[in-house]
Amino acid sequence: MRTVTLVPGDGIGPEITQSVTSILEAAGANIQWDTHDVGLSAFEKTKCLVPDSFVNSLRKTGVALKGPTTTPVGGGHRSINVSMRQMFQLYANVRPVKTIEGLDNKFSNVDMIIVRENSEDLYKGIEYKISDDIAQGIKLITAHASERISRHGFELAQRLGRKKVTAVHKANIMKFTDGLFLQSFEKVAKEFPNIESEDMIVDNCCMQMVTKPEQFDVVVTENLYGDILSDLAAGLIGGLGLASGANLGTEQAIFEAAHGSAPDISGRNLANPTALLTSAISMLEYLEDRDCADKIRKSLMKTLAKKQSRTRDLGGDLGTSEFTEALISNL
Ligand code: NAI
């Protein structure tokens, strides 16, 4: 039996983690959960956003499944996600985006993996007020982190038999920071002569993604561009309710959906648990329980194939709990 740290999170987090853990249990996953509050839910109970009990649990288990946590906009506390990624050196945020057959998609052939640098760039948190009217933020890019994420992208491509890796940047304008990112990518690309490499400026990449998304295979990019591009890409395959993610480091891994805590639908049995479920499927693969991962994936595809057994964000009528029951009955 493997112990995994579980964070229910804020907003829709508890509803979708409840759904996903019951699906994993029904599928026979050999997992016991060590559950910890993090974020607003933890703050209400302990006055601490990232309690030590969670940190110790993740250091011990090495793997967490995490529901979304709320971050106040424009003030309040710093993002818990950003803090956790830095605390555990989870330097790679890997977000697969693949068309799900049978859904009414605008594109039938999207199959890309966005590999986002997760530890630096403008998310380093180096920002301050110079005066009431002027604020400054610093974009930090290092060769070390840029080479590390590029290597992660190429190694992933090699492992999965992918053909091409695209670096996305804005080195035409930010010649030192994005220039360094691009140089680092090009240096690493030479180590993988069997994989095609190319680079693309981020604004052009946005246009290419919404017109010809099938051209992308593995995309390696900086933190801010990756954050935006991965939500954009999620829109190509049916929205945020479907977009999974993993934050990977050398010692720990946190699996979580790309979406946030969706306060607009929280507590109303409206959330689609699919993104957290596909993150959990990736987690099972990471834990080398492929049989269970395949079983759940097949059941998910079977459930999503019928319009009447989808949640409302995908045009169906089911609530979170009814969708969960339908999926379990398809296992
Ligand atoms: P959001 O992703 O929570 O919601 C955007 C839109 O997508 C909303 O209309 C929401 O109802 C819908 N949506 C999201 N997930 C859905 C699901 N599973 N099923 C059906 N519809 C879904 O983004 P928003 O509103 O910008 O952020 C809300 C909070 O989440 C903020 O505090 C933000 O900081 C936090 N957040 C947390 C993340 C994390 O913990 N990894 C990631 C992104 C945002």
Short mmCIF file of C-alpha atoms and ligand atoms in Angstrom, two decimals:
data_model
loop_
_atom_site.label_atom_id
_atom_site.label_comp_id
_atom_site.label_asym_id
_atom_site.label_seq_id
_atom_site.Cartn_x
_atom_site.Cartn_y
_atom_site.Cartn_z
CA MET A 1 0.00 0.00 0.00
CA ARG A 2 1.44 3.39 -1.04
CA THR A 3 0.76 6.51 1.06
CA VAL A 4 0.02 9.69 -0.89
CA THR A 5 -0.47 13.18 0.58
CA LEU A 6 -3.92 14.55 -0.26
CA VAL A 7 -4.83 18.26 -0.23
CA PRO A 8 -8.57 18.87 -0.74
CA GLY A 9 -7.93 22.61 -1.34
CA ASP A 10 -10.38 25.51 -1.52
CA GLY A 11 -13.57 26.29 -3.48
CA ILE A 12 -14.50 23.29 -5.65
CA GLY A 13 -11.38 21.47 -4.35
CA PRO A 14 -13.12 19.31 -1.70
CA GLU A 15 -15.91 18.29 -4.15
CA ILE A 16 -13.53 17.17 -6.89
CA THR A 17 -11.01 15.47 -4.57
CA GLN A 18 -13.89 13.52 -2.98
CA SER A 19 -14.97 12.45 -6.47
CA VAL A 20 -11.45 11.43 -7.54
CA THR A 21 -10.56 9.51 -4.36
CA SER A 22 -13.81 7.54 -4.58
CA ILE A 23 -13.08 6.66 -8.24
CA LEU A 24 -9.53 5.53 -7.35
CA GLU A 25 -10.87 3.44 -4.49
CA ALA A 26 -13.53 1.84 -6.71
CA ALA A 27 -10.84 1.06 -9.30
CA GLY A 28 -8.79 -0.74 -6.65
CA ALA A 29 -5.86 1.71 -6.45
CA ASN A 30 -3.45 0.56 -3.76
CA ILE A 31 -3.28 3.96 -2.07
CA GLN A 32 -3.90 5.29 1.40
CA TRP A 33 -4.34 9.03 1.76
CA ASP A 34 -2.64 11.28 4.28
CA THR A 35 -4.99 14.28 4.15
CA HIS A 36 -3.86 17.84 4.99
CA ASP A 37 -5.43 21.26 4.69
CA VAL A 38 -3.38 23.83 2.79
CA GLY A 39 -4.46 27.33 1.80
CA LEU A 40 -7.50 29.19 3.07
CA SER A 41 -8.97 26.06 4.66
CA ALA A 42 -5.73 25.58 6.65
CA PHE A 43 -5.54 29.27 7.55
CA GLU A 44 -9.03 29.23 9.04
CA LYS A 45 -8.06 26.35 11.34
CA THR A 46 -4.37 26.97 12.12
CA LYS A 47 -3.59 30.56 11.01
CA CYS A 48 -0.98 29.03 8.70
CA LEU A 49 -1.36 28.71 4.91
CA VAL A 50 1.14 25.89 4.40
CA PRO A 51 1.21 23.97 7.71
CA ASP A 52 4.30 22.00 8.75
CA SER A 53 2.21 18.83 8.95
CA PHE A 54 1.66 19.04 5.16
CA VAL A 55 5.33 19.82 4.47
CA ASN A 56 6.46 16.85 6.62
CA SER A 57 3.89 14.57 4.97
CA LEU A 58 5.07 15.42 1.45
CA ARG A 59 8.73 15.03 2.45
CA LYS A 60 7.83 11.53 3.67
CA THR A 61 5.46 10.36 0.90
CA GLY A 62 7.15 12.17 -2.02
CA VAL A 63 3.83 12.40 -3.90
CA ALA A 64 0.73 14.58 -3.44
CA LEU A 65 -2.62 14.92 -5.16
CA LYS A 66 -3.78 18.49 -4.70
CA GLY A 67 -7.07 20.31 -5.19
CA PRO A 68 -6.91 23.98 -6.25
CA THR A 69 -6.17 26.67 -3.67
CA THR A 70 -7.41 30.26 -3.73
CA THR A 71 -4.99 33.19 -4.04
CA PRO A 72 -6.36 36.71 -3.49
CA VAL A 73 -5.89 39.01 -6.53
CA GLY A 74 -3.81 42.20 -6.18
CA GLY A 75 -3.04 41.85 -2.46
CA GLY A 76 -3.24 39.41 0.45
CA HIS A 77 -1.01 36.38 0.75
CA ARG A 78 1.43 35.12 -1.86
CA SER A 79 0.29 32.20 -4.04
CA ILE A 80 0.55 28.96 -2.09
CA ASN A 81 1.17 27.10 -5.33
CA VAL A 82 4.14 29.29 -6.18
CA SER A 83 5.51 28.93 -2.61
CA MET A 84 5.12 25.14 -2.65
CA ARG A 85 6.74 24.80 -6.07
CA GLN A 86 9.73 26.80 -4.82
CA MET A 87 9.85 25.08 -1.40
CA PHE A 88 10.06 21.59 -2.95
CA GLN A 89 12.01 22.64 -6.06
CA LEU A 90 9.20 21.39 -8.33
CA TYR A 91 10.88 22.91 -11.34
CA ALA A 92 8.77 21.34 -14.14
CA ASN A 93 5.06 21.93 -14.65
CA VAL A 94 3.94 19.38 -17.21
CA ARG A 95 0.53 19.85 -18.81
CA PRO A 96 -0.63 17.41 -21.49
CA VAL A 97 -3.36 18.71 -23.81
CA LYS A 98 -5.03 16.08 -26.01
CA THR A 99 -8.33 16.04 -27.86
CA ILE A 100 -10.82 13.73 -26.18
CA GLU A 101 -12.60 11.72 -28.85
CA GLY A 102 -16.35 12.14 -28.98
CA LEU A 103 -16.52 15.62 -27.43
CA ASP A 104 -17.77 18.43 -29.70
CA ASN A 105 -14.28 19.85 -30.22
CA LYS A 106 -13.28 22.68 -32.47
CA PHE A 107 -10.10 20.69 -33.20
CA SER A 108 -9.91 16.93 -33.58
CA ASN A 109 -6.16 16.51 -33.56
CA VAL A 110 -4.60 18.36 -30.61
CA ASP A 111 -1.91 16.33 -28.87
CA MET A 112 0.73 18.47 -27.20
CA ILE A 113 2.56 18.54 -23.89
CA ILE A 114 3.39 21.94 -22.42
CA VAL A 115 6.49 21.85 -20.21
CA ARG A 116 6.54 25.05 -18.19
CA GLU A 117 9.53 26.23 -16.12
CA ASN A 118 8.10 26.45 -12.62
CA SER A 119 10.70 28.05 -10.37
CA GLU A 120 11.71 31.47 -11.66
CA ASP A 121 10.83 34.22 -14.18
CA LEU A 122 8.40 36.93 -12.98
CA TYR A 123 6.90 34.39 -10.52
CA LYS A 124 10.02 34.54 -8.35
CA GLY A 125 8.14 37.19 -6.36
CA ILE A 126 10.81 39.90 -6.60
CA GLU A 127 8.52 42.90 -6.83
CA TYR A 128 8.09 46.03 -4.78
CA LYS A 129 6.63 49.51 -4.74
CA ILE A 130 8.99 52.35 -5.52
CA SER A 131 6.34 54.96 -4.69
CA ASP A 132 2.53 55.07 -4.56
CA ASP A 133 2.49 55.42 -8.35
CA ILE A 134 5.35 53.16 -9.39
CA ALA A 135 5.89 49.44 -8.84
CA GLN A 136 8.63 47.21 -10.18
CA GLY A 137 8.92 43.46 -10.72
CA ILE A 138 12.06 41.59 -11.67
CA LYS A 139 12.18 38.83 -14.24
CA LEU A 140 14.82 36.35 -13.14
CA ILE A 141 16.12 33.82 -15.68
CA THR A 142 19.12 31.57 -15.10
CA ALA A 143 21.00 29.29 -17.47
CA HIS A 144 20.75 26.51 -14.87
CA ALA A 145 16.91 26.51 -14.71
CA SER A 146 16.56 27.10 -18.46
CA GLU A 147 18.83 24.17 -19.32
CA ARG A 148 17.14 21.97 -16.69
CA ILE A 149 13.63 22.59 -18.12
CA SER A 150 14.84 22.21 -21.71
CA ARG A 151 16.47 18.87 -20.83
CA HIS A 152 13.24 17.81 -19.10
CA GLY A 153 11.33 18.58 -22.31
CA PHE A 154 13.74 16.69 -24.57
CA GLU A 155 13.97 13.68 -22.24
CA LEU A 156 10.17 13.54 -22.05
CA ALA A 157 10.00 13.71 -25.85
CA GLN A 158 12.54 10.91 -26.13
CA ARG A 159 10.76 8.70 -23.56
CA LEU A 160 7.36 9.14 -25.22
CA GLY A 161 8.62 8.86 -28.80
CA ARG A 162 7.69 12.45 -29.58
CA LYS A 163 9.20 14.06 -32.67
CA LYS A 164 9.61 17.79 -31.98
CA VAL A 165 10.31 20.25 -29.15
CA THR A 166 9.38 23.93 -29.56
CA ALA A 167 10.86 26.63 -27.31
CA VAL A 168 8.52 29.58 -26.78
CA HIS A 169 10.05 32.94 -25.81
CA LYS A 170 10.17 36.68 -26.48
CA ALA A 171 13.92 36.98 -27.06
CA ASN A 172 13.42 39.58 -29.79
CA ILE A 173 12.44 42.09 -27.09
CA MET A 174 13.89 40.70 -23.84
CA LYS A 175 17.33 40.04 -25.26
CA PHE A 176 19.10 39.22 -21.99
CA THR A 177 16.48 37.21 -20.07
CA ASP A 178 14.61 35.43 -22.87
CA GLY A 179 17.84 35.49 -24.89
CA LEU A 180 19.50 33.41 -22.15
CA PHE A 181 16.51 31.03 -22.05
CA LEU A 182 16.73 30.51 -25.82
CA GLN A 183 20.53 30.04 -25.82
CA SER A 184 20.16 27.44 -23.05
CA PHE A 185 17.46 25.62 -25.03
CA GLU A 186 19.62 25.59 -28.16
CA LYS A 187 22.60 24.24 -26.19
CA VAL A 188 20.50 21.35 -24.78
CA ALA A 189 18.87 20.68 -28.19
CA LYS A 190 22.34 19.69 -29.53
CA GLU A 191 22.37 16.77 -27.05
CA PHE A 192 19.25 15.35 -28.77
CA PRO A 193 20.06 15.34 -32.51
CA ASN A 194 17.30 12.76 -33.23
CA ILE A 195 14.57 15.16 -32.04
CA GLU A 196 13.59 18.15 -34.15
CA SER A 197 13.85 21.49 -32.34
CA GLU A 198 12.50 24.91 -33.22
CA ASP A 199 11.68 28.17 -31.46
CA MET A 200 8.73 30.51 -31.68
CA ILE A 201 7.98 33.98 -30.36
CA VAL A 202 5.17 33.83 -27.81
CA ASP A 203 2.71 36.15 -29.57
CA ASN A 204 3.01 34.20 -32.81
CA CYS A 205 2.71 30.98 -30.78
CA CYS A 206 -0.70 32.14 -29.42
CA MET A 207 -1.95 32.71 -32.96
CA GLN A 208 -0.51 29.38 -34.19
CA MET A 209 -2.08 27.51 -31.27
CA VAL A 210 -5.59 28.74 -31.96
CA THR A 211 -5.33 28.21 -35.74
CA LYS A 212 -3.05 25.17 -36.25
CA PRO A 213 -2.66 23.46 -32.86
CA GLU A 214 -1.83 20.10 -34.47
CA GLN A 215 1.68 21.40 -35.31
CA PHE A 216 2.72 21.35 -31.62
CA ASP A 217 4.26 18.30 -30.01
CA VAL A 218 6.31 19.16 -26.88
CA VAL A 219 6.44 22.87 -25.96
CA VAL A 220 9.10 24.14 -23.52
CA THR A 221 8.64 27.61 -22.14
CA GLU A 222 9.17 30.05 -19.28
CA ASN A 223 6.90 30.29 -16.25
CA LEU A 224 4.57 33.16 -17.24
CA TYR A 225 4.19 32.16 -20.90
CA GLY A 226 3.58 28.55 -19.83
CA ASP A 227 0.89 29.58 -17.37
CA ILE A 228 -1.01 31.48 -20.06
CA LEU A 229 -0.40 29.08 -22.96
CA SER A 230 -1.52 26.03 -20.98
CA ASP A 231 -4.92 27.61 -20.20
CA LEU A 232 -5.21 28.72 -23.82
CA ALA A 233 -4.43 25.17 -24.95
CA ALA A 234 -7.01 23.78 -22.49
CA GLY A 235 -9.61 25.89 -24.31
CA LEU A 236 -8.80 24.02 -27.54
CA ILE A 237 -9.92 20.69 -26.11
CA GLY A 238 -13.04 21.67 -24.18
CA GLY A 239 -11.96 23.94 -21.35
CA LEU A 240 -10.33 24.04 -17.95
CA GLY A 241 -12.46 21.20 -16.59
CA LEU A 242 -10.30 18.82 -18.68
CA ALA A 243 -6.76 20.15 -18.24
CA SER A 244 -4.48 18.10 -16.01
CA GLY A 245 -1.06 18.92 -14.63
CA ALA A 246 1.94 17.73 -12.67
CA ASN A 247 4.58 19.69 -10.77
CA LEU A 248 7.73 17.60 -10.83
CA GLY A 249 11.03 17.90 -8.97
CA THR A 250 13.83 15.48 -8.24
CA GLU A 251 12.49 14.39 -4.82
CA GLN A 252 8.76 15.26 -4.80
CA ALA A 253 5.83 15.52 -7.20
CA ILE A 254 2.48 17.29 -6.82
CA PHE A 255 -0.31 16.33 -9.23
CA GLU A 256 -3.07 18.90 -9.68
CA ALA A 257 -5.56 20.19 -12.26
CA ALA A 258 -4.58 23.27 -14.27
CA HIS A 259 -7.73 25.13 -13.20
CA GLY A 260 -8.31 27.12 -10.02
CA SER A 261 -10.80 26.90 -7.15
CA ALA A 262 -13.72 28.19 -9.32
CA PRO A 263 -15.48 30.15 -6.54
CA ASP A 264 -18.36 30.93 -8.96
CA ILE A 265 -19.52 27.28 -8.93
CA SER A 266 -18.17 26.10 -5.57
CA GLY A 267 -20.44 24.00 -3.32
CA ARG A 268 -23.08 23.58 -6.06
CA ASN A 269 -22.25 20.09 -7.35
CA LEU A 270 -21.36 21.66 -10.73
CA ALA A 271 -17.61 21.09 -10.95
CA ASN A 272 -16.15 18.72 -13.51
CA PRO A 273 -13.65 16.46 -11.72
CA THR A 274 -12.05 15.26 -14.99
CA ALA A 275 -8.94 17.48 -14.83
CA LEU A 276 -8.08 16.31 -11.32
CA LEU A 277 -8.91 12.74 -12.34
CA THR A 278 -6.56 12.83 -15.34
CA SER A 279 -3.90 14.33 -13.02
CA ALA A 280 -4.52 11.35 -10.70
CA ILE A 281 -4.17 8.98 -13.68
CA SER A 282 -0.74 10.55 -14.41
CA MET A 283 0.05 10.10 -10.70
CA LEU A 284 -0.81 6.38 -10.91
CA GLU A 285 1.49 6.07 -13.94
CA TYR A 286 4.23 7.89 -12.01
CA LEU A 287 3.69 5.35 -9.20
CA GLU A 288 3.91 2.61 -11.85
CA ASP A 289 0.34 1.36 -11.34
CA ARG A 290 -0.40 1.29 -15.07
CA ASP A 291 -3.23 -1.25 -14.87
CA CYS A 292 -5.28 0.92 -12.56
CA ALA A 293 -4.44 4.05 -14.60
CA ASP A 294 -5.62 2.33 -17.82
CA LYS A 295 -8.79 1.04 -16.18
CA ILE A 296 -9.79 4.53 -15.02
CA ARG A 297 -8.83 6.16 -18.32
CA LYS A 298 -11.02 3.69 -20.27
CA SER A 299 -13.94 4.30 -17.96
CA LEU A 300 -13.49 8.09 -18.24
CA MET A 301 -13.49 7.91 -22.06
CA LYS A 302 -16.58 5.69 -22.03
CA THR A 303 -18.39 8.10 -19.69
CA LEU A 304 -17.44 11.22 -21.65
CA ALA A 305 -18.44 9.61 -24.95
CA LYS A 306 -22.15 10.02 -24.14
CA LYS A 307 -23.44 13.58 -23.96
CA GLN A 308 -25.98 12.68 -21.26
CA SER A 309 -23.26 11.44 -18.95
CA ARG A 310 -21.17 14.63 -19.05
CA THR A 311 -21.05 17.53 -16.61
CA ARG A 312 -22.60 20.87 -17.56
CA ASP A 313 -19.39 22.59 -18.68
CA LEU A 314 -19.27 19.92 -21.45
CA GLY A 315 -22.91 20.30 -22.44
CA GLY A 316 -24.30 17.48 -20.26
CA ASP A 317 -26.69 17.55 -17.29
CA LEU A 318 -24.81 15.68 -14.60
CA GLY A 319 -23.57 17.14 -11.35
CA THR A 320 -20.17 16.22 -9.88
CA SER A 321 -21.56 13.36 -7.79
CA GLU A 322 -23.77 11.88 -10.58
CA PHE A 323 -20.82 12.03 -13.02
CA THR A 324 -18.67 10.24 -10.42
CA GLU A 325 -21.31 7.49 -10.03
CA ALA A 326 -21.62 7.08 -13.81
CA LEU A 327 -17.85 6.76 -14.15
CA ILE A 328 -17.62 4.21 -11.32
CA SER A 329 -20.38 2.14 -12.90
CA ASN A 330 -18.36 2.11 -16.16
CA LEU A 331 -15.18 0.83 -14.49
P1 NAI B 1 -10.62 29.11 -12.29
O1 NAI B 1 -9.81 28.14 -13.05
O2 NAI B 1 -10.91 28.78 -10.87
O3 NAI B 1 -12.03 29.34 -13.04
C1 NAI B 1 -12.13 29.87 -14.36
C2 NAI B 1 -13.47 29.47 -14.97
O4 NAI B 1 -13.45 28.06 -15.28
C3 NAI B 1 -14.64 29.67 -14.03
O5 NAI B 1 -15.77 30.08 -14.77
C4 NAI B 1 -14.89 28.29 -13.43
O6 NAI B 1 -16.24 28.07 -13.03
C5 NAI B 1 -14.49 27.39 -14.58
N1 NAI B 1 -13.93 26.13 -14.07
C6 NAI B 1 -12.71 25.94 -13.50
N2 NAI B 1 -12.57 24.68 -13.13
C7 NAI B 1 -13.70 24.04 -13.47
C8 NAI B 1 -14.17 22.69 -13.32
N3 NAI B 1 -13.40 21.75 -12.75
N4 NAI B 1 -15.40 22.38 -13.77
C9 NAI B 1 -16.18 23.29 -14.35
N5 NAI B 1 -15.80 24.60 -14.52
C10 NAI B 1 -14.59 24.95 -14.07
O7 NAI B 1 -9.88 30.51 -12.40
P2 NAI B 1 -10.09 31.86 -11.58
O8 NAI B 1 -11.53 32.11 -11.36
O9 NAI B 1 -9.29 32.83 -12.32
O10 NAI B 1 -9.36 31.61 -10.19
C11 NAI B 1 -10.04 31.29 -8.98
C12 NAI B 1 -9.00 31.06 -7.90
O11 NAI B 1 -8.21 29.89 -8.19
C13 NAI B 1 -8.00 32.20 -7.73
O12 NAI B 1 -7.84 32.45 -6.35
C14 NAI B 1 -6.71 31.65 -8.33
O13 NAI B 1 -5.56 32.21 -7.75
C15 NAI B 1 -6.84 30.19 -7.99
N6 NAI B 1 -6.06 29.29 -8.87
C16 NAI B 1 -5.48 28.22 -8.28
C17 NAI B 1 -4.77 27.32 -9.02
C18 NAI B 1 -4.19 26.14 -8.32
O14 NAI B 1 -4.43 25.94 -7.13
N7 NAI B 1 -3.41 25.32 -8.99
C19 NAI B 1 -4.60 27.48 -10.47
C20 NAI B 1 -5.30 28.62 -11.02
C21 NAI B 1 -5.98 29.51 -10.23
#
